[in-house]
mmCIF file of C-alpha atoms and ligand atoms in Angstrom:
data_model
loop_
_atom_site.group_PDB
_atom_site.id
_atom_site.type_symbol
_atom_site.label_atom_id
_atom_site.label_comp_id
_atom_site.label_asym_id
_atom_site.label_seq_id
_atom_site.Cartn_x
_atom_site.Cartn_y
_atom_site.Cartn_z
ATOM 1 C CA MET A 1 -28.573 -37.431 -28.781
ATOM 2 C CA PRO A 2 -27.981 -33.720 -28.183
ATOM 3 C CA ALA A 3 -26.891 -32.631 -24.724
ATOM 4 C CA ASP A 4 -29.824 -31.251 -22.734
ATOM 5 C CA PRO A 5 -29.249 -27.788 -21.241
ATOM 6 C CA ILE A 6 -32.441 -28.077 -19.167
ATOM 7 C CA ILE A 7 -31.278 -31.222 -17.361
ATOM 8 C CA LEU A 8 -27.784 -29.781 -16.874
ATOM 9 C CA ALA A 9 -29.224 -26.537 -15.480
ATOM 10 C CA ARG A 10 -31.616 -28.423 -13.212
ATOM 11 C CA ASP A 11 -28.799 -30.544 -11.810
ATOM 12 C CA LEU A 12 -26.664 -27.434 -11.222
ATOM 13 C CA LEU A 13 -29.541 -25.676 -9.442
ATOM 14 C CA ARG A 14 -29.811 -28.607 -7.041
ATOM 15 C CA CYS A 15 -26.292 -27.854 -5.784
ATOM 16 C CA ARG A 16 -26.314 -25.492 -2.781
ATOM 17 C CA SER A 17 -23.423 -23.393 -3.970
ATOM 18 C CA VAL A 18 -24.070 -20.161 -2.091
ATOM 19 C CA THR A 19 -20.746 -18.290 -2.061
ATOM 20 C CA PRO A 20 -18.252 -19.542 -0.886
ATOM 21 C CA ALA A 21 -19.705 -23.110 -0.870
ATOM 22 C CA GLU A 22 -18.884 -25.313 -3.863
ATOM 23 C CA GLY A 23 -22.009 -27.359 -3.169
ATOM 24 C CA GLY A 24 -21.202 -29.973 -5.807
ATOM 25 C CA ALA A 25 -21.644 -27.535 -8.706
ATOM 26 C CA LEU A 26 -18.028 -27.506 -9.870
ATOM 27 C CA SER A 27 -17.868 -31.283 -9.449
ATOM 28 C CA LEU A 28 -20.774 -31.558 -11.843
ATOM 29 C CA VAL A 29 -19.066 -29.277 -14.380
ATOM 30 C CA GLU A 30 -15.868 -31.283 -13.946
ATOM 31 C CA LYS A 31 -17.678 -34.562 -14.572
ATOM 32 C CA VAL A 32 -19.288 -33.292 -17.776
ATOM 33 C CA LEU A 33 -16.077 -31.757 -19.113
ATOM 34 C CA SER A 34 -13.765 -34.654 -18.298
ATOM 35 C CA GLY A 35 -16.278 -36.944 -19.958
ATOM 36 C CA ALA A 36 -15.909 -34.821 -23.112
ATOM 37 C CA GLY A 37 -12.107 -35.032 -23.070
ATOM 38 C CA PHE A 38 -11.208 -31.768 -21.337
ATOM 39 C CA ALA A 39 -8.183 -31.618 -19.041
ATOM 40 C CA VAL A 40 -9.795 -30.295 -15.857
ATOM 41 C CA HIS A 41 -8.078 -28.493 -12.985
ATOM 42 C CA ARG A 42 -9.710 -27.694 -9.651
ATOM 43 C CA ILE A 43 -7.920 -24.929 -7.838
ATOM 44 C CA VAL A 44 -8.575 -23.568 -4.340
ATOM 45 C CA PHE A 45 -7.539 -19.975 -3.680
ATOM 46 C CA SER A 46 -7.003 -18.403 -0.261
ATOM 47 C CA GLU A 47 -6.663 -14.915 1.085
ATOM 48 C CA PRO A 48 -6.150 -13.843 4.708
ATOM 49 C CA GLY A 49 -9.491 -12.830 6.204
ATOM 50 C CA ALA A 50 -11.540 -14.420 3.397
ATOM 51 C CA ASP A 51 -12.994 -17.874 2.864
ATOM 52 C CA ASP A 52 -11.126 -20.357 0.686
ATOM 53 C CA VAL A 53 -12.935 -20.748 -2.630
ATOM 54 C CA GLU A 54 -12.875 -23.491 -5.261
ATOM 55 C CA ASN A 55 -12.421 -22.708 -8.943
ATOM 56 C CA LEU A 56 -12.210 -24.722 -12.141
ATOM 57 C CA TYR A 57 -10.192 -24.403 -15.315
ATOM 58 C CA ALA A 58 -10.592 -26.892 -18.159
ATOM 59 C CA ARG A 59 -9.222 -26.953 -21.688
ATOM 60 C CA ILE A 60 -9.592 -29.077 -24.773
ATOM 61 C CA GLY A 61 -7.391 -28.604 -27.826
ATOM 62 C CA THR A 62 -3.839 -27.288 -28.106
ATOM 63 C CA SER A 63 -3.886 -24.977 -31.112
ATOM 64 C CA PRO A 64 -5.218 -21.456 -31.600
ATOM 65 C CA PRO A 65 -7.658 -19.828 -31.746
ATOM 66 C CA HIS A 66 -8.425 -20.183 -28.074
ATOM 67 C CA LEU A 67 -11.934 -19.270 -26.935
ATOM 68 C CA VAL A 68 -12.633 -19.061 -23.198
ATOM 69 C CA LEU A 69 -16.117 -19.592 -21.801
ATOM 70 C CA ALA A 70 -16.202 -17.891 -18.426
ATOM 71 C CA GLY A 71 -18.687 -17.818 -15.598
ATOM 72 C CA HIS A 72 -19.493 -18.639 -12.020
ATOM 73 C CA THR A 73 -21.385 -21.405 -10.259
ATOM 74 C CA ASP A 74 -21.756 -19.616 -6.935
ATOM 75 C CA VAL A 75 -25.080 -17.944 -6.172
ATOM 76 C CA VAL A 76 -26.400 -15.312 -3.805
ATOM 77 C CA PRO A 77 -28.350 -16.579 -0.768
ATOM 78 C CA ALA A 78 -31.966 -17.610 -1.387
ATOM 79 C CA GLY A 79 -33.397 -15.323 1.306
ATOM 80 C CA ASP A 80 -36.558 -16.600 2.996
ATOM 81 C CA GLU A 81 -36.925 -20.028 1.343
ATOM 82 C CA ALA A 82 -40.567 -20.244 2.476
ATOM 83 C CA ARG A 83 -41.444 -17.347 0.186
ATOM 84 C CA TRP A 84 -40.377 -19.240 -2.941
ATOM 85 C CA GLN A 85 -43.122 -20.930 -4.991
ATOM 86 C CA HIS A 86 -40.622 -23.734 -5.590
ATOM 87 C CA GLY A 87 -37.655 -24.557 -3.377
ATOM 88 C CA PRO A 88 -34.645 -22.456 -4.417
ATOM 89 C CA PHE A 89 -32.489 -25.585 -4.636
ATOM 90 C CA ALA A 90 -35.155 -28.064 -5.777
ATOM 91 C CA GLY A 91 -34.713 -27.595 -9.519
ATOM 92 C CA ASP A 92 -38.473 -27.725 -10.126
ATOM 93 C CA ILE A 93 -39.816 -27.214 -13.620
ATOM 94 C CA ALA A 94 -43.302 -25.686 -13.744
ATOM 95 C CA GLU A 95 -45.266 -23.538 -16.189
ATOM 96 C CA GLY A 96 -42.497 -23.752 -18.747
ATOM 97 C CA ALA A 97 -39.845 -22.444 -16.375
ATOM 98 C CA LEU A 98 -37.007 -23.884 -14.329
ATOM 99 C CA PHE A 99 -37.065 -22.357 -10.844
ATOM 100 C CA GLY A 100 -34.123 -21.897 -8.515
ATOM 101 C CA ARG A 101 -31.407 -19.657 -7.213
ATOM 102 C CA GLY A 102 -28.905 -19.252 -10.032
ATOM 103 C CA ALA A 103 -31.373 -20.122 -12.810
ATOM 104 C CA VAL A 104 -30.382 -16.981 -14.716
ATOM 105 C CA ASP A 105 -27.362 -15.796 -12.709
ATOM 106 C CA MET A 106 -25.774 -17.891 -13.980
ATOM 107 C CA LYS A 107 -25.983 -21.636 -13.715
ATOM 108 C CA GLY A 108 -28.443 -21.649 -16.612
ATOM 109 C CA ALA A 109 -25.833 -20.102 -18.917
ATOM 110 C CA ILE A 110 -23.139 -22.509 -17.672
ATOM 111 C CA ALA A 111 -25.476 -25.383 -18.569
ATOM 112 C CA CYS A 112 -26.073 -23.873 -22.032
ATOM 113 C CA LYS A 113 -22.342 -23.506 -22.637
ATOM 114 C CA LEU A 114 -21.756 -27.115 -21.589
ATOM 115 C CA ALA A 115 -24.530 -28.372 -23.865
ATOM 116 C CA ALA A 116 -23.312 -26.250 -26.798
ATOM 117 C CA VAL A 117 -19.730 -27.451 -26.411
ATOM 118 C CA LEU A 118 -20.731 -31.112 -26.105
ATOM 119 C CA ASP A 119 -22.811 -30.827 -29.274
ATOM 120 C CA HIS A 120 -20.119 -28.900 -31.151
ATOM 121 C CA LEU A 121 -17.477 -31.480 -30.224
ATOM 122 C CA ALA A 122 -19.767 -34.385 -31.111
ATOM 123 C CA ALA A 123 -20.330 -32.865 -34.548
ATOM 124 C CA ASN A 124 -16.595 -32.306 -35.084
ATOM 125 C CA GLY A 125 -15.018 -35.630 -34.220
ATOM 126 C CA GLY A 126 -14.568 -34.834 -30.533
ATOM 127 C CA THR A 127 -11.982 -32.050 -30.822
ATOM 128 C CA PRO A 128 -12.325 -28.379 -31.688
ATOM 129 C CA ASN A 129 -10.561 -26.736 -34.622
ATOM 130 C CA GLY A 130 -8.617 -24.744 -32.030
ATOM 131 C CA SER A 131 -8.982 -24.667 -28.240
ATOM 132 C CA ILE A 132 -11.936 -24.224 -25.903
ATOM 133 C CA SER A 133 -11.555 -23.490 -22.209
ATOM 134 C CA PHE A 134 -13.960 -23.169 -19.318
ATOM 135 C CA LEU A 135 -12.957 -20.697 -16.640
ATOM 136 C CA VAL A 136 -15.477 -21.113 -13.829
ATOM 137 C CA THR A 137 -15.239 -19.538 -10.424
ATOM 138 C CA GLY A 138 -17.059 -20.054 -7.146
ATOM 139 C CA ASP A 139 -16.323 -16.512 -5.985
ATOM 140 C CA GLU A 140 -18.201 -14.001 -8.089
ATOM 141 C CA GLU A 141 -21.163 -13.082 -5.924
ATOM 142 C CA GLY A 142 -19.039 -12.588 -2.802
ATOM 143 C CA ILE A 143 -16.056 -10.299 -2.407
ATOM 144 C CA ALA A 144 -14.510 -11.881 -5.503
ATOM 145 C CA VAL A 145 -10.935 -12.038 -4.262
ATOM 146 C CA ASN A 146 -10.490 -15.803 -4.624
ATOM 147 C CA GLY A 147 -12.102 -16.174 -8.022
ATOM 148 C CA THR A 148 -11.605 -15.037 -11.602
ATOM 149 C CA ILE A 149 -8.887 -12.513 -10.780
ATOM 150 C CA LYS A 150 -6.658 -15.244 -9.321
ATOM 151 C CA LEU A 151 -7.750 -17.915 -11.788
ATOM 152 C CA LEU A 152 -6.618 -15.751 -14.718
ATOM 153 C CA LYS A 153 -3.238 -15.189 -13.055
ATOM 154 C CA TRP A 154 -2.954 -18.905 -12.374
ATOM 155 C CA ALA A 155 -3.711 -19.739 -16.002
ATOM 156 C CA ALA A 156 -1.267 -17.120 -17.307
ATOM 157 C CA ALA A 157 1.462 -18.564 -15.061
ATOM 158 C CA ARG A 158 0.860 -21.942 -16.728
ATOM 159 C CA GLY A 159 1.418 -20.314 -20.095
ATOM 160 C CA GLU A 160 -2.232 -20.196 -21.145
ATOM 161 C CA THR A 161 -3.046 -17.456 -23.635
ATOM 162 C CA PHE A 162 -6.564 -16.583 -24.711
ATOM 163 C CA ASP A 163 -7.830 -15.032 -27.918
ATOM 164 C CA HIS A 164 -11.408 -14.202 -26.894
ATOM 165 C CA CYS A 165 -13.792 -14.731 -24.024
ATOM 166 C CA ILE A 166 -17.543 -15.008 -23.637
ATOM 167 C CA LEU A 167 -18.810 -14.415 -20.133
ATOM 168 C CA GLY A 168 -22.278 -15.805 -19.507
ATOM 169 C CA GLU A 169 -23.737 -13.164 -17.188
ATOM 170 C CA PRO A 170 -27.447 -12.470 -17.750
ATOM 171 C CA THR A 171 -27.455 -9.515 -20.137
ATOM 172 C CA ASN A 172 -30.946 -9.368 -21.660
ATOM 173 C CA PRO A 173 -33.491 -6.969 -20.096
ATOM 174 C CA LYS A 174 -36.650 -8.536 -21.569
ATOM 175 C CA GLN A 175 -35.950 -11.285 -24.049
ATOM 176 C CA LEU A 176 -33.110 -13.386 -25.334
ATOM 177 C CA GLY A 177 -31.247 -11.433 -27.990
ATOM 178 C CA ASP A 178 -31.860 -7.956 -26.527
ATOM 179 C CA MET A 179 -28.364 -7.097 -25.442
ATOM 180 C CA VAL A 180 -24.696 -8.009 -25.588
ATOM 181 C CA LYS A 181 -22.379 -6.240 -23.175
ATOM 182 C CA ILE A 182 -19.184 -5.106 -24.827
ATOM 183 C CA GLY A 183 -17.810 -3.163 -21.905
ATOM 184 C CA ARG A 184 -18.572 -1.913 -18.465
ATOM 185 C CA ARG A 185 -18.309 1.400 -16.761
ATOM 186 C CA GLY A 186 -15.749 1.798 -14.022
ATOM 187 C CA SER A 187 -16.777 2.285 -10.408
ATOM 188 C CA LEU A 188 -15.111 4.378 -7.746
ATOM 189 C CA ASN A 189 -16.192 5.157 -4.169
ATOM 190 C CA GLY A 190 -15.069 8.111 -2.096
ATOM 191 C CA THR A 191 -15.855 10.053 1.052
ATOM 192 C CA LEU A 192 -15.775 13.829 1.097
ATOM 193 C CA VAL A 193 -14.737 15.139 4.499
ATOM 194 C CA VAL A 194 -15.277 18.814 5.336
ATOM 195 C CA ALA A 195 -14.042 20.271 8.623
ATOM 196 C CA GLY A 196 -15.184 23.418 10.422
ATOM 197 C CA THR A 197 -15.188 24.745 13.957
ATOM 198 C CA SER A 198 -17.749 23.531 16.468
ATOM 199 C CA GLY A 199 -19.614 25.894 18.736
ATOM 200 C CA HIS A 200 -22.943 26.891 20.310
ATOM 201 C CA VAL A 201 -25.811 27.218 17.812
ATOM 202 C CA ALA A 202 -26.780 30.527 19.471
ATOM 203 C CA TYR A 203 -23.361 31.993 18.618
ATOM 204 C CA PRO A 204 -22.818 30.959 14.975
ATOM 205 C CA ALA A 205 -20.353 33.769 14.392
ATOM 206 C CA LEU A 206 -17.991 32.038 16.815
ATOM 207 C CA ALA A 207 -18.231 28.754 14.911
ATOM 208 C CA ASP A 208 -17.745 27.572 11.348
ATOM 209 C CA ASN A 209 -20.463 25.124 10.423
ATOM 210 C CA PRO A 210 -19.165 22.391 8.043
ATOM 211 C CA VAL A 211 -22.758 21.462 7.159
ATOM 212 C CA ARG A 212 -23.171 24.759 5.291
ATOM 213 C CA ARG A 213 -19.945 24.161 3.418
ATOM 214 C CA ILE A 214 -20.499 20.512 2.559
ATOM 215 C CA VAL A 215 -23.944 21.348 1.164
ATOM 216 C CA ALA A 216 -22.441 24.080 -1.021
ATOM 217 C CA ILE A 217 -19.671 21.776 -2.230
ATOM 218 C CA MET A 218 -22.101 18.941 -2.940
ATOM 219 C CA SER A 219 -24.442 21.119 -4.960
ATOM 220 C CA ALA A 220 -21.544 22.542 -6.966
ATOM 221 C CA VAL A 221 -20.243 19.055 -7.709
ATOM 222 C CA MET A 222 -23.709 17.736 -8.620
ATOM 223 C CA ALA A 223 -24.395 20.706 -10.893
ATOM 224 C CA GLN A 224 -21.495 19.937 -13.232
ATOM 225 C CA PRO A 225 -21.730 16.834 -15.440
ATOM 226 C CA LEU A 226 -18.527 14.787 -15.551
ATOM 227 C CA ASP A 227 -18.826 14.426 -19.329
ATOM 228 C CA ALA A 228 -21.435 14.106 -22.058
ATOM 229 C CA GLY A 229 -20.987 10.390 -22.686
ATOM 230 C CA SER A 230 -18.911 8.720 -25.400
ATOM 231 C CA ASP A 231 -19.495 6.564 -28.485
ATOM 232 C CA HIS A 232 -20.364 3.472 -26.476
ATOM 233 C CA PHE A 233 -21.038 4.828 -23.000
ATOM 234 C CA ASP A 234 -23.622 6.902 -21.170
ATOM 235 C CA PRO A 235 -22.377 10.023 -19.386
ATOM 236 C CA SER A 236 -20.368 9.345 -16.243
ATOM 237 C CA ASN A 237 -22.290 9.972 -13.057
ATOM 238 C CA LEU A 238 -21.381 10.947 -9.530
ATOM 239 C CA GLU A 239 -24.062 10.070 -6.999
ATOM 240 C CA PHE A 240 -23.958 11.003 -3.320
ATOM 241 C CA THR A 241 -25.212 8.060 -1.280
ATOM 242 C CA SER A 242 -24.945 9.236 2.304
ATOM 243 C CA VAL A 243 -24.430 12.503 4.182
ATOM 244 C CA ASP A 244 -23.363 12.191 7.801
ATOM 245 C CA VAL A 245 -22.577 14.476 10.669
ATOM 246 C CA GLY A 246 -23.254 12.035 13.483
ATOM 247 C CA ASN A 247 -24.331 14.869 15.755
ATOM 248 C CA LYS A 248 -26.738 13.812 18.522
ATOM 249 C CA THR A 249 -26.857 17.223 20.167
ATOM 250 C CA VAL A 250 -29.361 19.835 19.025
ATOM 251 C CA ASN A 251 -27.523 22.946 20.157
ATOM 252 C CA VAL A 252 -23.972 22.222 19.040
ATOM 253 C CA ILE A 253 -22.572 23.102 15.660
ATOM 254 C CA PRO A 254 -20.502 20.067 14.610
ATOM 255 C CA SER A 255 -16.847 20.174 13.646
ATOM 256 C CA GLU A 256 -16.956 17.780 10.709
ATOM 257 C CA ALA A 257 -19.334 16.601 7.979
ATOM 258 C CA ARG A 258 -18.923 13.692 5.581
ATOM 259 C CA ALA A 259 -20.575 12.659 2.359
ATOM 260 C CA ARG A 260 -20.091 9.303 0.675
ATOM 261 C CA PHE A 261 -20.423 9.003 -3.076
ATOM 262 C CA ASN A 262 -20.035 6.575 -5.944
ATOM 263 C CA ILE A 263 -18.962 7.395 -9.474
ATOM 264 C CA ARG A 264 -19.797 5.215 -12.480
ATOM 265 C CA PHE A 265 -17.429 6.377 -15.162
ATOM 266 C CA ASN A 266 -16.923 5.898 -18.893
ATOM 267 C CA ASP A 267 -13.909 5.703 -21.162
ATOM 268 C CA HIS A 268 -13.241 9.437 -21.015
ATOM 269 C CA HIS A 269 -11.612 8.778 -17.668
ATOM 270 C CA THR A 270 -9.138 6.665 -15.778
ATOM 271 C CA GLN A 271 -9.346 6.372 -12.009
ATOM 272 C CA GLY A 272 -6.440 8.828 -11.763
ATOM 273 C CA SER A 273 -7.863 11.465 -14.106
ATOM 274 C CA LEU A 274 -11.269 11.204 -12.471
ATOM 275 C CA LYS A 275 -9.882 11.697 -8.962
ATOM 276 C CA ALA A 276 -7.981 14.765 -10.154
ATOM 277 C CA LEU A 277 -11.115 16.189 -11.813
ATOM 278 C CA VAL A 278 -13.343 15.698 -8.756
ATOM 279 C CA GLU A 279 -10.701 17.074 -6.398
ATOM 280 C CA ALA A 280 -10.282 20.176 -8.553
ATOM 281 C CA ARG A 281 -14.039 20.811 -8.550
ATOM 282 C CA VAL A 282 -14.299 20.298 -4.802
ATOM 283 C CA ARG A 283 -11.307 22.591 -4.241
ATOM 284 C CA ALA A 284 -12.959 25.319 -6.290
ATOM 285 C CA ALA A 285 -16.240 24.931 -4.408
ATOM 286 C CA ALA A 286 -14.520 24.764 -0.997
ATOM 287 C CA LYS A 287 -13.156 28.295 -1.524
ATOM 288 C CA GLY A 288 -10.093 27.737 0.621
ATOM 289 C CA GLY A 289 -11.871 25.800 3.390
ATOM 290 C CA TYR A 290 -10.472 22.523 4.632
ATOM 291 C CA PHE A 291 -11.584 19.380 2.847
ATOM 292 C CA ARG A 292 -10.219 16.021 1.907
ATOM 293 C CA ILE A 293 -11.458 13.092 -0.156
ATOM 294 C CA ASP A 294 -10.794 9.567 1.071
ATOM 295 C CA TRP A 295 -10.886 7.289 -1.978
ATOM 296 C CA ASP A 296 -11.664 3.589 -1.525
ATOM 297 C CA PRO A 297 -9.429 1.203 -3.459
ATOM 298 C CA SER A 298 -11.171 0.039 -6.633
ATOM 299 C CA ASN A 299 -10.497 -2.819 -9.037
ATOM 300 C CA ALA A 300 -13.397 -1.781 -11.269
ATOM 301 C CA ASP A 301 -11.822 0.053 -14.190
ATOM 302 C CA VAL A 302 -13.778 0.998 -17.257
ATOM 303 C CA PHE A 303 -13.244 -1.137 -20.349
ATOM 304 C CA LEU A 304 -14.560 -1.492 -23.881
ATOM 305 C CA THR A 305 -14.237 -4.373 -26.319
ATOM 306 C CA LYS A 306 -14.311 -2.421 -29.563
ATOM 307 C CA PRO A 307 -16.831 -3.624 -32.120
ATOM 308 C CA GLY A 308 -14.991 -5.718 -34.728
ATOM 309 C CA PRO A 309 -14.946 -9.276 -36.092
ATOM 310 C CA PHE A 310 -15.415 -10.979 -32.716
ATOM 311 C CA VAL A 311 -18.282 -8.772 -31.559
ATOM 312 C CA GLU A 312 -19.840 -9.155 -35.024
ATOM 313 C CA LEU A 313 -19.514 -12.940 -34.894
ATOM 314 C CA VAL A 314 -21.310 -13.075 -31.540
ATOM 315 C CA SER A 315 -24.028 -10.574 -32.376
ATOM 316 C CA GLY A 316 -24.520 -12.130 -35.830
ATOM 317 C CA ALA A 317 -25.067 -15.560 -34.274
ATOM 318 C CA ILE A 318 -27.624 -14.024 -31.904
ATOM 319 C CA THR A 319 -29.447 -12.268 -34.730
ATOM 320 C CA ASP A 320 -29.580 -15.419 -36.843
ATOM 321 C CA ALA A 321 -30.937 -17.462 -33.930
ATOM 322 C CA THR A 322 -33.422 -14.987 -32.471
ATOM 323 C CA GLY A 323 -34.267 -12.534 -35.234
ATOM 324 C CA HIS A 324 -33.195 -9.668 -32.952
ATOM 325 C CA LYS A 325 -30.209 -7.460 -33.525
ATOM 326 C CA PRO A 326 -28.784 -7.142 -30.021
ATOM 327 C CA GLU A 327 -27.908 -3.743 -28.631
ATOM 328 C CA LEU A 328 -24.176 -3.464 -27.949
ATOM 329 C CA SER A 329 -24.272 -2.060 -24.444
ATOM 330 C CA THR A 330 -21.967 -1.001 -21.633
ATOM 331 C CA SER A 331 -24.750 -0.500 -19.079
ATOM 332 C CA GLY A 332 -25.174 -2.052 -15.668
ATOM 333 C CA GLY A 333 -22.835 -2.863 -12.816
ATOM 334 C CA THR A 334 -19.410 -4.378 -12.951
ATOM 335 C CA SER A 335 -18.701 -8.050 -13.571
ATOM 336 C CA ASP A 336 -15.728 -10.374 -13.746
ATOM 337 C CA ALA A 337 -15.224 -9.086 -17.281
ATOM 338 C CA ARG A 338 -13.293 -6.269 -15.606
ATOM 339 C CA PHE A 339 -10.574 -8.813 -14.777
ATOM 340 C CA ILE A 340 -10.783 -10.802 -18.035
ATOM 341 C CA LYS A 341 -10.301 -7.692 -20.209
ATOM 342 C CA ASP A 342 -6.649 -7.581 -19.111
ATOM 343 C CA TYR A 343 -6.069 -10.937 -20.849
ATOM 344 C CA CYS A 344 -8.219 -10.908 -23.997
ATOM 345 C CA PRO A 345 -11.229 -9.198 -25.556
ATOM 346 C CA VAL A 346 -14.386 -10.187 -23.701
ATOM 347 C CA VAL A 347 -18.096 -9.886 -24.401
ATOM 348 C CA GLU A 348 -20.966 -10.882 -22.157
ATOM 349 C CA PHE A 349 -24.089 -12.657 -23.267
ATOM 350 C CA GLY A 350 -26.421 -14.819 -21.211
ATOM 351 C CA LEU A 351 -30.036 -15.178 -20.160
ATOM 352 C CA VAL A 352 -32.803 -12.672 -19.388
ATOM 353 C CA ASN A 353 -31.901 -10.857 -16.184
ATOM 354 C CA GLU A 354 -35.390 -9.934 -14.903
ATOM 355 C CA THR A 355 -35.458 -12.366 -11.949
ATOM 356 C CA MET A 356 -31.798 -12.461 -10.975
ATOM 357 C CA HIS A 357 -31.134 -12.278 -7.219
ATOM 358 C CA LYS A 358 -34.921 -12.286 -6.602
ATOM 359 C CA ILE A 359 -37.310 -14.676 -4.857
ATOM 360 C CA ASP A 360 -38.563 -17.165 -7.500
ATOM 361 C CA GLU A 361 -35.567 -16.642 -9.785
ATOM 362 C CA ARG A 362 -36.417 -18.654 -12.885
ATOM 363 C CA VAL A 363 -35.652 -19.201 -16.533
ATOM 364 C CA ALA A 364 -37.968 -20.218 -19.346
ATOM 365 C CA THR A 365 -36.897 -23.705 -20.417
ATOM 366 C CA ALA A 366 -37.290 -22.489 -24.011
ATOM 367 C CA ASP A 367 -34.649 -19.831 -23.290
ATOM 368 C CA LEU A 368 -32.214 -22.499 -22.110
ATOM 369 C CA VAL A 369 -32.676 -24.388 -25.370
ATOM 370 C CA ALA A 370 -32.366 -21.153 -27.371
ATOM 371 C CA LEU A 371 -29.258 -19.924 -25.528
ATOM 372 C CA ALA A 372 -27.541 -23.293 -26.000
ATOM 373 C CA ALA A 373 -28.332 -23.016 -29.724
ATOM 374 C CA ILE A 374 -26.847 -19.492 -29.833
ATOM 375 C CA TYR A 375 -23.648 -20.596 -28.100
ATOM 376 C CA ARG A 376 -23.505 -23.534 -30.523
ATOM 377 C CA ARG A 377 -23.719 -21.153 -33.502
ATOM 378 C CA ILE A 378 -20.949 -19.045 -32.027
ATOM 379 C CA LEU A 379 -18.752 -22.134 -31.607
ATOM 380 C CA ASP A 380 -19.492 -23.378 -35.129
ATOM 381 C CA ARG A 381 -18.481 -20.007 -36.591
ATOM 382 C CA TYR A 382 -15.486 -19.513 -34.338
ATOM 383 C CA PHE A 383 -14.166 -23.002 -35.142
ATOM 384 C CA PRO A 384 -15.133 -23.720 -38.760
ATOM 385 C CA ALA A 385 -15.223 -27.410 -39.665
ATOM 386 C CA ASN A 386 -13.254 -29.324 -42.317
ATOM 387 C CA GLY A 387 -9.910 -27.905 -41.281
ATOM 388 C CA ALA A 388 -10.808 -24.448 -42.654
ATOM 389 C CA SER A 389 -8.811 -21.930 -40.711
ATOM 390 C CA SER A 390 -10.666 -19.653 -38.357
ATOM 391 C CA SER A 391 -11.099 -16.108 -39.581
ATOM 392 C CA ILE A 392 -11.254 -14.767 -36.075
ATOM 393 C CA ALA A 393 -7.775 -14.929 -34.568
HETATM 394 ZN ZN1 LIG B 401 -23.577 -13.428 -12.119
#
């Protein structure tokens, strides 16, 4: 009997695994995978000032190619549970949908991967023609310091090497098959600080108002695009998110003004080159006046998994299953793929993302069945049967 992704997803949704709680979700994954012959490791990571978080790594097979199925079982809080049509941790199925926090982000995809792997193994004598691993964290929705980033290091220290990874984040805007993510923009936060000389508003000549200067600098910076986009990326964008003087007095010219901003950047830039570019533009606009930019540390670098055999294998399996040719996209926020890309090529494909993080998060049960079938096709192509060698690695 084929493994049922709907039942697996329902059981996962019943686990209250709001970050950093494990809530029984990883135990469920462990039970399924050990039952299928995986060697399963549960690892707790710690960091001063952060909660301890549980993670799971499981592998079956010893030979290459080695495909990693990555994801997270933690979820964002449910918000006001009374506003949900169905309890966020009840796992109710109604009107063709499975309701619950994590239905699409991303316990549903974890369930589909489990079902696909169980079916693939059952059809291939219980072992893959290569190696399959699950890399599942409980720290993706939080500050993500005790999750994938450490789990990858831990696996590398054990001598694990990966050929490719599929991360199951919800990637489809409207329907299954819309979009595969083959990269992500980088993200960088900074604060522009402009200083002047405070004074009485009635005697502006005796003061130097930093508000005038920060406005001029901001408009100059906003007027110049950072680039025109690249083959696989939209143009980079700098967006001011807050402008603060903190002045409670109506008749005093302040001595300092600050503006916070975020930059989403493409593969024309590195963090270093981008900082230099923005600083040069601010310097030009500041016309000799004092300024500085305080940059926040960022672990969100841009990356791209170049289209090639692996991307084609994944998108081909999606097309064959759904009839849609998925867009190869680098849109959206960052994800744990930003850590995985340092170890192997990674693509992201999961459920429809319309309801993620919302009240009444839900997934069509038909989508769970369809996604499991897509993952199964990917596995069947990645690990051809009858001892044929894989064309992928
Ligand atoms: Zn997610």
